[in-house]
Amino acid sequence: MTTTHAQSPKAGPGRRGVLAASGALALAGTGLLTGCGGDTRDGGDGDRFRAAFTSGGSQETLDPHVAPNFVDQARAKALYDTLGTYADDMSVRERLAESWESDASGTRWRIRLRAARFHDGSPVTARDVLYSYRRAADPSTGSPSQVLLSAIDFGASRADGDRSLVLVLKAPNFEFPTVFAGPGTEIVPDGTTDFRKPVGSGPFTFVSFTPGGTARYRRWADHWDGAPHIAELEIVPADEESARLNALLSGQVHYGADMAGASVERLKGNSGTRLLTAERATAQQLLLRTGRAPFSDPRLIRAVQLGIDRAALVRIALAGHGRAGDDLFGMGLRGYPDDLEPRERDVDRARALVKEAGAEGLRVTVETSSVDAAWEPAADLMARQLREVGLRLSVNTRASSTYFSEIKTKGVAAFNTTSTLPVSDFLQQRVRGGAARNQTQYASRTFDALLDRARTSRDEKERLGLLARAQKLARDESGLLVWAFSDANDAIASSVRGLRAAPPNSHDWARFDRVRLS
């Protein structure tokens, strides 16, 4: 799920002490402690599953095409479906689409839909797909997949039957099926604009939702992939990791998202819970805005790359639960270059670059937030490390509820995370010049041209070679520093069955319709 994320919070030590009372206090306003109503007429035995996530604040919506955070994606997975879904390695398999195939040019893709229905009983049709994709491709909607969907020529695309459509692309793209599983590509009924009482084709139907609060859903017996095993699903907000941990330990929730550091160690010794760990699932990033001073000077980007000690950051900020990064997204995924020289710290070279740029003693503010418990200790450690090369780093901590919206326009350096996505999609969405989610403002015609050539090549080996060239260029120039890959840890009560460790954004992550409670 992006990320988005997506932007996904991963954690490490440094959060304030974990107290049982803090979890209860944090959840008191969610309805979690007082119980909740819910119609179980379609719910079998009346069992209710509760999952705790970091919330997106009062601006949250159930519009599936606006899904920047994990909690948004979990809610979307409950209510809606997509044409495809990601396997753990980010390859794509069928979901609402029964099949797809391209012509020899890679510009015309025929898609056949399976027999599925929306919650109101109407069939899912080709017209619904065209409407959903056209809406998500509109930049004003804010879909994380907008850049990918904008490749479609909607004037030439058409439905040629209730369950068959042809998507015509503006340019050849043999990687196009990755978009079918992307966050923000969910299929909604043709003409939908109001999501206050949403209708989807997912495994659960809508009951109630409060932005920044609890979302409640009911089992849908007629789902095309089989009815959920639980009667009701509640997704509740718990922004502090300590609140999620203690809600799980006290039995208030069955699932706690995003555990790390001291919480992981505590859960390992608890017989009433189990950890679901997807290793190296999240890229920990420092975004340096190349479109603004001082990082419009590439020497200072290089100085930061060489000045930080990545092994120390993993050891301290991530409590050892991760691996040092080499400033590229997607370690271990298809398309990630396998011949990279690791980034080694070089204090002397970094100091020389700072001096050449006339930036000795330069003060730089980095944006961070408690939304990810690794960021604040990482920022403190980076400040000490970069002081050795002549840069003075200070920290501006922003509210978790508004952090991601604020860093789109504010500041020159910011922490961020991105969970598992296809490498080619990440590059198109986050690194390509002018892309809406390119937060470093990197712009390179050479990089963009390499991406275009990769996606238009029919030969798999050639495509991967071009992607590798593009990534190596962006690695040095883009200002997107991947300093580590952290493990993704979710935790469940021992009574939960049917969930397994899976990378965020993949099919089996937050697959709550498969849950059984014993």
XYZ file of C-alpha atoms in Angstrom:
518
model
C 0.000 0.000 0.000
C 2.422 3.954 -1.381
C 3.459 5.315 -0.128
C 1.754 5.509 -0.895
C 2.232 5.883 0.785
C 2.722 6.380 0.067
C 4.462 7.842 2.843
C 4.951 5.251 5.502
C 6.108 5.856 9.026
C 8.782 3.461 10.203
C 10.167 3.713 13.631
C 13.199 3.494 15.827
C 14.020 4.489 19.401
C 13.762 8.003 20.697
C 10.016 8.270 21.223
C 8.991 9.195 24.728
C 8.724 6.374 27.248
C 6.182 3.667 26.660
C 3.600 3.707 29.439
C 0.458 1.628 29.530
C -1.587 4.630 30.543
C -0.504 6.632 27.502
C -2.054 4.092 25.154
C -5.367 4.248 26.959
C -5.414 8.045 27.070
C -4.516 8.381 23.408
C -7.365 6.105 22.375
C -9.993 7.436 24.732
C -11.361 9.818 22.091
C -11.698 7.196 19.360
C -14.569 5.223 20.819
C -12.195 2.318 21.248
C -12.519 2.150 25.007
C -16.269 2.608 25.096
C -17.136 0.105 22.399
C -19.057 0.912 19.265
C -22.267 0.009 17.617
C -22.573 -1.693 14.283
C -25.160 -3.584 12.336
C -24.170 -7.250 12.141
C -27.077 -8.457 10.009
C -24.591 -9.366 7.268
C -21.904 -10.288 9.715
C -22.080 -13.923 10.704
C -21.104 -14.332 14.339
C -20.783 -10.635 15.136
C -16.996 -10.699 15.572
C -15.295 -7.316 15.239
C -11.656 -6.801 14.229
C -9.906 -3.583 15.268
C -6.740 -2.228 13.645
C -4.798 0.825 14.879
C -2.953 3.138 12.472
C -1.415 6.584 12.476
C -4.190 8.897 11.266
C -4.037 11.529 8.563
C -5.844 14.159 10.625
C -9.039 16.116 10.098
C -8.503 16.408 6.321
C -8.925 12.664 5.790
C -11.360 11.408 3.184
C -12.658 8.057 1.948
C -11.959 9.150 -1.628
C -9.714 6.235 -2.716
C -7.962 8.323 -5.342
C -6.429 10.440 -2.564
C -4.438 7.878 -0.590
C -1.100 9.265 0.638
C -0.803 7.343 3.922
C -0.965 3.742 5.088
C -4.259 4.263 6.883
C -5.817 5.614 3.663
C -4.652 2.569 1.757
C -5.942 0.163 4.411
C -9.364 1.831 4.278
C -9.332 1.782 0.475
C -8.464 -1.932 0.443
C -11.492 -2.636 2.621
C -13.994 -0.664 0.513
C -12.693 -0.851 -3.051
C -10.863 -3.003 -5.564
C -8.246 -2.368 -8.233
C -7.700 -4.024 -11.612
C -4.495 -5.643 -10.376
C -2.523 -6.234 -7.202
C 1.169 -6.412 -6.289
C 2.916 -9.611 -5.306
C 5.698 -9.255 -2.714
C 8.273 -8.592 -5.457
C 6.027 -5.906 -6.996
C 5.095 -7.990 -10.008
C 1.421 -7.536 -10.921
C -1.326 -10.142 -10.862
C -5.022 -9.972 -11.686
C -7.709 -8.602 -9.383
C -10.811 -7.010 -10.979
C -9.117 -7.555 -14.330
C -9.352 -11.106 -15.578
C -6.617 -10.500 -18.166
C -4.724 -7.828 -20.103
C -2.586 -7.806 -23.212
C -0.897 -5.223 -25.414
C -0.471 -4.939 -29.137
C 2.999 -5.139 -30.684
C 3.562 -1.399 -30.282
C 2.902 -1.295 -26.530
C 0.370 1.531 -26.989
C -2.934 -0.380 -27.010
C -3.890 -2.483 -23.996
C -7.023 -4.643 -23.991
C -8.428 -5.402 -20.536
C -11.124 -7.949 -19.716
C -12.959 -7.642 -16.416
C -14.227 -10.441 -14.228
C -17.857 -10.563 -13.126
C -17.999 -8.367 -10.014
C -20.535 -6.050 -8.422
C -20.542 -2.861 -6.405
C -22.130 -2.765 -2.962
C -25.336 -1.316 -4.432
C -25.712 -4.383 -6.661
C -24.684 -2.739 -9.940
C -22.046 -4.532 -12.051
C -18.470 -3.281 -12.356
C -18.151 -2.241 -16.000
C -15.604 -0.891 -18.435
C -17.248 2.522 -18.129
C -16.518 2.540 -14.395
C -12.854 1.809 -15.101
C -12.586 4.605 -17.658
C -14.265 7.077 -15.309
C -12.063 6.083 -12.361
C -8.843 6.317 -14.352
C -9.813 9.614 -15.952
C -10.596 11.046 -12.521
C -7.360 9.774 -10.946
C -5.369 11.109 -13.911
C -6.682 14.623 -13.268
C -3.947 16.538 -11.375
C -6.588 18.330 -9.302
C -7.676 15.010 -7.762
C -4.316 14.316 -6.142
C -3.898 10.612 -6.877
C -0.431 9.197 -6.127
C -0.707 7.439 -9.506
C -1.650 10.577 -11.450
C 1.619 10.707 -13.406
C 1.259 7.078 -14.506
C -2.402 7.383 -15.486
C -1.788 10.599 -17.416
C -0.074 8.406 -20.012
C -3.531 7.309 -21.201
C -5.147 9.007 -24.207
C -8.699 9.020 -22.886
C -10.071 10.447 -26.115
C -8.901 7.350 -27.991
C -9.613 4.806 -25.243
C -13.013 3.126 -25.178
C -15.264 0.499 -23.677
C -16.068 -2.126 -26.287
C -18.390 -4.135 -24.077
C -19.611 -4.119 -20.497
C -16.563 -6.096 -19.363
C -13.983 -5.188 -22.001
C -12.078 -1.992 -22.696
C -9.105 -0.738 -24.680
C -6.718 1.764 -23.137
C -4.682 3.681 -25.706
C -1.429 5.203 -24.462
C 0.184 8.398 -25.702
C 3.500 6.542 -26.060
C 4.573 2.895 -25.935
C 4.916 1.531 -22.418
C 5.631 -2.125 -21.801
C 5.684 -1.505 -18.046
C 2.132 -0.138 -18.066
C 0.393 -2.977 -16.143
C 2.145 -1.860 -12.955
C -0.358 1.007 -12.798
C -3.270 -1.430 -12.407
C -2.177 -2.146 -8.824
C -1.016 1.336 -7.854
C -2.330 3.256 -4.846
C -4.999 5.701 -5.942
C -6.264 3.594 -8.877
C -9.305 2.039 -7.194
C -12.425 1.554 -9.305
C -15.522 3.540 -8.302
C -18.948 3.723 -9.973
C -19.132 5.961 -13.026
C -19.927 9.534 -12.022
C -19.027 9.259 -8.328
C -18.032 12.585 -6.763
C -19.329 12.272 -3.185
C -17.462 9.896 -0.855
C -19.307 10.628 2.381
C -21.185 7.318 2.009
C -18.961 5.517 -0.462
C -19.892 2.589 -2.662
C -17.128 0.257 -3.826
C -16.674 -3.359 -4.857
C -14.353 -4.343 -1.998
C -14.922 -6.983 0.690
C -16.478 -4.585 3.235
C -19.325 -2.094 3.030
C -19.332 1.367 4.605
C -20.904 1.953 8.031
C -19.431 5.222 9.339
C -16.335 7.411 9.267
C -15.044 10.489 11.058
C -12.010 12.238 9.499
C -9.139 11.796 11.936
C -11.274 9.255 13.821
C -12.648 5.744 13.506
C -13.782 4.119 10.249
C -16.284 1.257 10.546
C -17.159 -1.361 7.954
C -19.392 -4.415 7.637
C -18.732 -7.744 5.993
C -20.098 -8.020 2.447
C -21.345 -11.523 1.778
C -21.488 -11.063 -2.024
C -17.885 -10.083 -2.681
C -16.580 -11.707 -5.867
C -13.498 -13.109 -4.071
C -15.493 -14.537 -1.170
C -16.965 -13.002 1.946
C -14.684 -11.822 4.771
C -14.387 -14.112 7.760
C -15.042 -11.294 10.246
C -18.347 -9.504 10.692
C -17.038 -5.993 11.271
C -13.844 -4.048 10.739
C -12.798 -0.927 12.611
C -9.751 1.132 11.668
C -8.936 3.410 14.596
C -6.473 6.297 14.931
C -3.526 6.049 17.330
C -0.850 8.471 16.192
C 1.745 7.598 18.816
C 3.497 4.266 18.513
C 3.207 3.870 22.283
C -0.585 4.167 21.982
C -0.746 1.477 19.294
C 1.536 -0.788 21.305
C -0.408 -0.509 24.533
C -3.784 -0.787 22.820
C -2.570 -4.089 21.389
C -1.096 -5.334 24.670
C -4.246 -4.416 26.578
C -6.555 -6.125 24.067
C -8.213 -2.947 22.782
C -7.077 -3.705 19.225
C -6.086 -6.841 17.346
C -3.577 -5.150 15.018
C -1.036 -2.379 15.571
C 0.642 -0.865 12.516
C 4.218 0.388 12.402
C 6.115 -0.975 15.355
C 9.851 -0.589 15.732
C 12.785 -0.120 18.064
C 11.972 -0.703 21.725
C 8.398 -1.698 20.841
C 9.657 -4.551 18.667
C 11.882 -5.827 21.450
C 9.012 -5.653 23.919
C 6.671 -7.518 21.575
C 9.229 -10.252 20.943
C 8.978 -11.227 24.584
C 5.172 -11.165 24.758
C 3.328 -14.454 24.308
C 0.027 -12.715 23.595
C 1.215 -11.078 20.356
C 3.048 -11.893 17.131
C 5.218 -9.681 14.945
C 4.772 -9.535 11.176
C 8.144 -8.352 9.840
C 8.856 -7.540 6.199
C 12.592 -6.925 5.981
C 13.977 -3.823 4.193
C 10.477 -2.845 3.139
C 10.783 0.907 3.654
C 13.246 3.368 2.129
C 14.290 5.954 4.719
C 15.012 9.195 2.875
C 16.431 12.650 3.355
C 15.011 14.968 0.690
C 17.274 17.867 -0.305
C 15.450 20.435 -2.439
C 17.642 20.979 -5.499
C 15.435 23.843 -6.687
C 16.363 26.061 -3.736
C 19.558 27.317 -2.137
C 21.682 25.905 -0.666
C 21.042 22.535 -2.354
C 20.835 24.084 -5.796
C 24.625 23.696 -5.466
C 25.362 20.001 -6.225
C 28.566 20.181 -4.170
C 26.505 20.477 -1.009
C 24.321 17.514 -1.952
C 27.477 15.493 -2.425
C 28.881 16.774 0.867
C 25.821 15.517 2.758
C 25.986 12.154 0.967
C 29.609 11.729 2.000
C 29.253 13.311 5.421
C 26.655 11.026 7.005
C 27.536 7.705 8.640
C 24.866 5.305 7.436
C 25.952 2.332 9.541
C 25.700 4.455 12.686
C 22.254 5.703 11.621
C 21.001 2.134 11.203
C 22.529 1.070 14.503
C 21.155 3.994 16.511
C 18.122 5.504 14.745
C 16.743 2.148 13.599
C 18.025 0.137 16.575
C 19.656 -2.226 14.073
C 16.338 -3.113 12.403
C 17.375 -2.310 8.841
C 20.232 -1.953 6.403
C 22.321 0.981 5.170
C 21.082 2.534 1.915
C 23.020 3.725 -1.108
C 20.784 6.642 -2.173
C 18.564 4.552 -4.436
C 15.046 3.249 -3.864
C 14.055 -0.413 -4.216
C 16.878 -2.556 -2.840
C 16.140 -6.167 -3.735
C 13.371 -5.360 -6.223
C 13.313 -5.926 -9.954
C 15.176 -3.105 -11.675
C 17.462 -2.159 -8.781
C 21.096 -2.023 -10.002
C 23.100 -4.898 -8.558
C 26.547 -3.431 -9.214
C 26.528 -0.363 -6.961
C 29.538 0.622 -4.944
C 28.326 1.281 -1.382
C 28.346 4.846 -0.125
C 31.304 5.192 2.212
C 31.687 8.090 4.589
C 34.495 10.461 3.546
C 34.740 13.356 5.986
C 37.767 14.948 4.311
C 36.168 15.010 0.862
C 32.865 16.282 2.263
C 34.628 19.070 4.164
C 36.526 20.070 1.002
C 33.268 20.275 -0.974
C 31.683 22.497 1.687
C 34.722 24.768 1.551
C 34.649 24.903 -2.278
C 30.996 25.950 -2.121
C 31.856 28.736 0.335
C 29.443 27.186 2.829
C 31.583 26.603 5.924
C 29.409 27.044 9.012
C 26.227 27.134 6.899
C 23.066 26.583 8.941
C 20.540 24.214 7.371
C 17.127 23.385 8.844
C 15.754 19.884 8.316
C 12.024 19.168 8.670
C 11.010 16.202 10.771
C 8.085 14.850 12.788
C 7.145 12.260 15.373
C 5.127 10.498 12.663
C 8.219 8.294 12.331
C 10.118 7.536 15.499
C 13.379 7.038 13.582
C 13.502 10.564 12.205
C 14.223 12.600 15.323
C 17.136 10.437 16.516
C 18.385 10.287 12.910
C 18.251 14.083 12.653
C 20.146 14.511 15.926
C 22.824 12.060 14.825
C 23.125 13.606 11.344
C 23.579 17.018 12.955
C 26.581 15.720 14.896
C 28.007 13.964 11.841
C 27.632 16.948 9.491
C 29.157 19.336 12.025
C 32.417 17.495 11.298
C 32.266 18.584 7.639
C 31.355 22.217 8.340
C 27.537 22.173 8.140
C 25.307 23.112 11.075
C 22.043 21.184 10.957
C 19.069 22.252 13.051
C 15.731 20.477 13.381
C 12.192 21.819 12.858
C 9.640 19.345 14.212
C 6.220 19.609 12.556
C 2.894 18.122 13.638
C 2.361 14.578 12.383
C -1.173 15.381 11.159
C 0.051 18.030 8.692
C 3.654 17.008 8.102
C 3.383 15.526 4.620
C 1.255 18.344 3.249
C 3.581 20.996 4.701
C 6.864 19.603 3.378
C 5.520 19.730 -0.178
C 6.188 23.470 -0.207
C 8.135 24.373 2.936
C 11.799 24.031 3.776
C 14.909 22.867 1.948
C 15.469 19.474 3.616
C 13.003 16.931 5.018
C 12.762 13.356 6.204
C 10.469 11.010 4.321
C 9.797 7.318 3.809
C 8.475 5.308 0.886
C 7.350 1.715 1.040
C 7.634 -0.954 -1.599
C 6.638 0.053 -5.138
C 7.779 -1.035 -8.607
C 11.102 0.719 -9.247
C 10.016 2.155 -12.600
C 6.839 3.612 -11.053
C 8.748 5.194 -8.180
C 11.111 6.896 -10.617
C 8.211 8.222 -12.688
C 6.282 9.482 -9.653
C 9.056 10.792 -7.380
C 12.132 11.606 -9.483
C 10.993 12.562 -12.985
C 11.152 16.284 -13.683
C 7.860 18.048 -12.995
C 6.187 15.049 -11.350
C 3.724 16.141 -8.661
C 5.461 14.062 -5.995
C 9.009 15.044 -6.971
C 9.721 16.884 -3.732
C 13.412 17.551 -4.387
C 12.496 19.476 -7.567
C 15.085 17.505 -9.527
C 14.954 18.157 -13.267
C 17.142 16.351 -15.798
C 16.312 15.876 -19.462
C 18.858 13.079 -19.630
C 17.205 11.206 -16.759
C 13.716 11.690 -18.228
C 14.899 10.494 -21.643
C 16.397 7.321 -20.134
C 13.105 6.601 -18.358
C 11.182 7.082 -21.605
C 13.490 4.779 -23.512
C 13.227 2.123 -20.797
C 9.451 2.086 -20.817
C 9.193 1.981 -24.622
C 11.627 -0.877 -25.145
C 10.123 -4.310 -25.813
C 13.334 -6.058 -24.717
C 13.383 -6.797 -20.971
C 17.184 -6.782 -20.676
C 17.433 -3.455 -22.472
C 14.698 -1.959 -20.266
C 16.497 -2.943 -17.082
C 19.794 -1.607 -18.407
C 18.253 1.772 -19.191
C 16.583 1.898 -15.767
C 19.949 1.205 -14.141
C 21.571 4.070 -16.062
C 18.778 6.446 -15.052
C 19.057 5.468 -11.393
C 22.806 5.912 -11.251
C 22.419 9.420 -12.664
C 19.701 10.334 -10.160
C 21.676 8.793 -7.326
C 24.306 11.508 -7.599
C 22.148 14.459 -8.679
C 18.543 14.192 -7.527
C 18.866 15.204 -3.879
C 16.925 12.102 -2.828
C 19.187 10.395 -0.296
C 18.161 6.905 0.777
C 20.182 6.535 3.967
C 18.669 3.201 5.040
C 16.081 0.537 4.411
C 14.094 -0.189 7.543
C 12.099 -3.287 8.366
C 8.322 -2.951 8.351
C 6.871 -4.325 11.572
C 3.188 -4.727 12.246
C 1.933 -6.618 15.288
C -1.133 -8.768 15.877
C -2.790 -10.453 18.817
C -2.126 -14.170 19.137
C -5.844 -14.787 18.531
C -5.531 -13.515 14.935
C -5.169 -15.929 12.030
C -5.010 -15.319 8.283
C -2.420 -12.516 8.186
C 1.221 -12.925 7.209
C 4.235 -10.646 6.985
C 4.080 -8.818 3.661
C 5.577 -5.596 2.289
C 3.314 -2.542 2.549
C 1.505 -1.886 -0.756
C 1.522 -5.603 -1.593
C -1.611 -7.732 -1.870
C -1.309 -9.504 1.472
C -0.520 -6.403 3.540
C -3.581 -5.306 5.598
C -5.646 -8.056 3.953
C -8.238 -7.865 6.717
C -10.923 -9.758 4.788
C -8.809 -12.902 5.278
C -8.609 -12.476 9.060
C -10.009 -15.085 11.425
C -10.370 -14.569 15.165
C -9.984 -17.557 17.455
